[in-house]
XYZ file of C-alpha atoms in Angstrom:
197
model
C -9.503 -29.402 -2.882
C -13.232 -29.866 -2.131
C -15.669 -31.614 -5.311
C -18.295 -29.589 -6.363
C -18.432 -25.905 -4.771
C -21.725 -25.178 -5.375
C -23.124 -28.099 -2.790
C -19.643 -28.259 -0.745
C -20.439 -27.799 2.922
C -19.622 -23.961 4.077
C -17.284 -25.485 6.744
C -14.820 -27.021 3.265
C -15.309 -23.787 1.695
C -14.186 -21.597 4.746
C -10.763 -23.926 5.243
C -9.951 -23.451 1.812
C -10.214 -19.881 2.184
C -8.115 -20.031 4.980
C -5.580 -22.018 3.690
C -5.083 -19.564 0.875
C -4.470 -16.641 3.273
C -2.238 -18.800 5.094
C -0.364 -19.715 2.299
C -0.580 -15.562 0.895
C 1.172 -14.508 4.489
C 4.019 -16.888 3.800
C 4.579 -16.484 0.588
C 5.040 -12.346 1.944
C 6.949 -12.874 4.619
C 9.280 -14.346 2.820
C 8.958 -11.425 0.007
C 9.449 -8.826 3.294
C 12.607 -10.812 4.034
C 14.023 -10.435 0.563
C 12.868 -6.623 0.091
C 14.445 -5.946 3.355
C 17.745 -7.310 3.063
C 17.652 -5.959 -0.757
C 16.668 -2.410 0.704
C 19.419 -2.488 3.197
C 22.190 -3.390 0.176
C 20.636 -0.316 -1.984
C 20.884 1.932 1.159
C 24.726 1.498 1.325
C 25.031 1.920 -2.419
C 22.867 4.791 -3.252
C 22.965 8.310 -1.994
C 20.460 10.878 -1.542
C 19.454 12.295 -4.687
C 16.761 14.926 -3.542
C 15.453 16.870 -0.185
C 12.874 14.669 0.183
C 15.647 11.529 0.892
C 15.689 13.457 4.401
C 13.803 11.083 6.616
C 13.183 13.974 9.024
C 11.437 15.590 6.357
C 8.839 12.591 6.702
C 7.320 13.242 9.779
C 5.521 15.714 7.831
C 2.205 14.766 5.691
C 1.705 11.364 4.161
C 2.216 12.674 1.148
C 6.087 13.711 1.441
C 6.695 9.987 1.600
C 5.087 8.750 -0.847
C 6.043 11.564 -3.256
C 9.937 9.931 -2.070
C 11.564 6.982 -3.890
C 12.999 5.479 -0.417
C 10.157 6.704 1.911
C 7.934 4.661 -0.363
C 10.051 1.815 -0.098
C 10.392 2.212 3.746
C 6.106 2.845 4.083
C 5.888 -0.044 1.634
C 8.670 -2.495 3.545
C 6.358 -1.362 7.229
C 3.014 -1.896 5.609
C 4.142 -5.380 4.297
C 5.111 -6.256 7.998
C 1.741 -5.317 8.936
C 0.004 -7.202 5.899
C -1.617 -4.368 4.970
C 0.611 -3.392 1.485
C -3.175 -4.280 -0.281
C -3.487 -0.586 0.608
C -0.775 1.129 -0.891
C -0.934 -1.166 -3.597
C -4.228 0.160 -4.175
C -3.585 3.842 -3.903
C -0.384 3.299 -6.206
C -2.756 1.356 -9.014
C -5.109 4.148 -9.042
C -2.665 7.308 -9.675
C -1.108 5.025 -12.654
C -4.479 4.215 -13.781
C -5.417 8.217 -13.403
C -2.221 8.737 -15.704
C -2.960 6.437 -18.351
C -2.857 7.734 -21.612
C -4.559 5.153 -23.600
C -8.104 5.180 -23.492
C -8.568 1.825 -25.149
C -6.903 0.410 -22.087
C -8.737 2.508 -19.521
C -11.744 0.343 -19.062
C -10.226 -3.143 -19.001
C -7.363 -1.439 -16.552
C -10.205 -0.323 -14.468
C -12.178 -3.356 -13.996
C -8.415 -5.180 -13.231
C -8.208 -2.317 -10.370
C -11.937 -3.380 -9.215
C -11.664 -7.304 -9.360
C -8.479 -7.091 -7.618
C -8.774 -4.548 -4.487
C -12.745 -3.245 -4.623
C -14.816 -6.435 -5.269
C -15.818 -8.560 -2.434
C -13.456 -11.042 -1.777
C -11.099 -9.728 -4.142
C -7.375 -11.156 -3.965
C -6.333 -7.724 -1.806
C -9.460 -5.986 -1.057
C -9.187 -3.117 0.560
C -11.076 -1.766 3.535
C -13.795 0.237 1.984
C -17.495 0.932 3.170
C -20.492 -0.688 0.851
C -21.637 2.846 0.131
C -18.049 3.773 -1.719
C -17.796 0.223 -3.001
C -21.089 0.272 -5.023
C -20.468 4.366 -5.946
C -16.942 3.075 -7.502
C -18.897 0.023 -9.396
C -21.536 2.394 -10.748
C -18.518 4.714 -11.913
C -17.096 1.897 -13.593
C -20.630 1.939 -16.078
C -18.589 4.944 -18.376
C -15.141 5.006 -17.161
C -12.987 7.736 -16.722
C -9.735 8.442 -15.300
C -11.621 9.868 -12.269
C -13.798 6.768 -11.446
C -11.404 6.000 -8.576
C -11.285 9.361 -6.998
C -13.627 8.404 -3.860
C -12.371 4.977 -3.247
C -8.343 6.309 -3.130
C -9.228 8.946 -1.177
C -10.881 6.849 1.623
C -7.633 4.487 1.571
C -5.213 7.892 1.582
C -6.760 8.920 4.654
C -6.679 5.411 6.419
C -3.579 5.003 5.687
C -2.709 8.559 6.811
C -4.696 8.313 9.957
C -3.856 4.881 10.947
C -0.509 3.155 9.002
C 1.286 6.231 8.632
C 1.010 7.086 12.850
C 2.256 4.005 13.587
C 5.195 4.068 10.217
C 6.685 7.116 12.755
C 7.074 5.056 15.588
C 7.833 1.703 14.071
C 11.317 0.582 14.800
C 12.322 0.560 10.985
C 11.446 4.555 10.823
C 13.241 4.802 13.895
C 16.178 2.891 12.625
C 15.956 5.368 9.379
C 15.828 8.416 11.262
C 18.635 7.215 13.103
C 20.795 6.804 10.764
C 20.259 9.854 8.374
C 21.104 11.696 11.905
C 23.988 10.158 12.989
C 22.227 8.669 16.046
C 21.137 11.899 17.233
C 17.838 11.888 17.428
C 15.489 8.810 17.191
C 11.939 10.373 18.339
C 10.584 11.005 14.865
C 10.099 14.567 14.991
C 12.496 15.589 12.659
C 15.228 18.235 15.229
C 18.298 16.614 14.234
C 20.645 19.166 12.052
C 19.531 18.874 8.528
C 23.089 19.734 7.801
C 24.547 16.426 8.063
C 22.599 15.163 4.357
């Protein structure tokens, strides 16, 4: 790569940035691939175990997905395709690190959240504003399993208001719905007979 970073010219130090993300997309697409066709084996394998397998049931909030072992999966498998998993990722780090029993571990587990999605140009930083950023990196002076709070709620609601919209009418949800309801209905709002689970 480029000698010296500290006196390399900006325009060495941009390519090499962009060669990593580059090289980050491929190295997910290919992960997609393999998720997806693993996915698909597990869905002819596994039954539903619980109401909330009902895809129809996940037109409702955000929150009855990702409260559901396969509509994770599925929101996870979409968000991927839209390299934007950084964000559920981030959300999903943050309710383990708010269950965490150990309290030896919380602070160095916190700063691992920070470094990888908060900091600026983290690895998978997520879209936050400066004001939340530098709130979350002043909670981070005493941690506590609430320092996050702010910063997953912000992402929650993106991904509510933006991912989650377009998860609905994204041909894999549609593909989903489709076949929980035997082809019946394929508009996302849920009217096919719940009967047939």
């Amino acid at each position: 790569m480029c000698r010296g970073l500290t006196i390399a010219p900006t325009n060495c130090l941009e390519r090499a940035k962009e060669l990593k993300t580059r090289l980050n997309i491929l190295l997910q697409k290919s992960d997609v691939i393999t998720d997806l066709k693993n996915s698909t084996k597990a869905e002819k394998v596994e039954k539903p175990r619980s109401p909330c397998e009902d895809t129809t049931q996940w037109t409702e909030p955000l929150e009855s997905v990702l409260s559901c072992k396969k509509g994770f999966a599925a929101f996870q498998n979409f968000l991927r395709l839209e390299f934007s998993e950084e964000n559920i990722e981030f959300w999903l780090a943050c309710e383990n690190f708010r269950k965490s029993k150990s309290s030896g571990k919380l602070e160095k587990k916190a700063w691992m959240i920070y470094e990888e999605f908060i900091k600026n140009d983290a690895a998978k930083e997520v879209n936050l504003d400066h004001e939340t950023k530098e709130i979350t990196r002043k909670n981070l002076q005493q941690v506590t399993h609430t320092c996050f709070d702010l910063a997953q709620k912000k992402i929650y609601n993106l991904m509510e208001s933006d991912s989650y919209s377009r998860f609905l009418k994204s041909a894999l949800f549609q593909e989903l719905l489709a076949k929980h309801c035997g082809g019946n209905d394929t508009s996302g709002r849920g009217s096919c007979q719940k009967s047939q689970t």
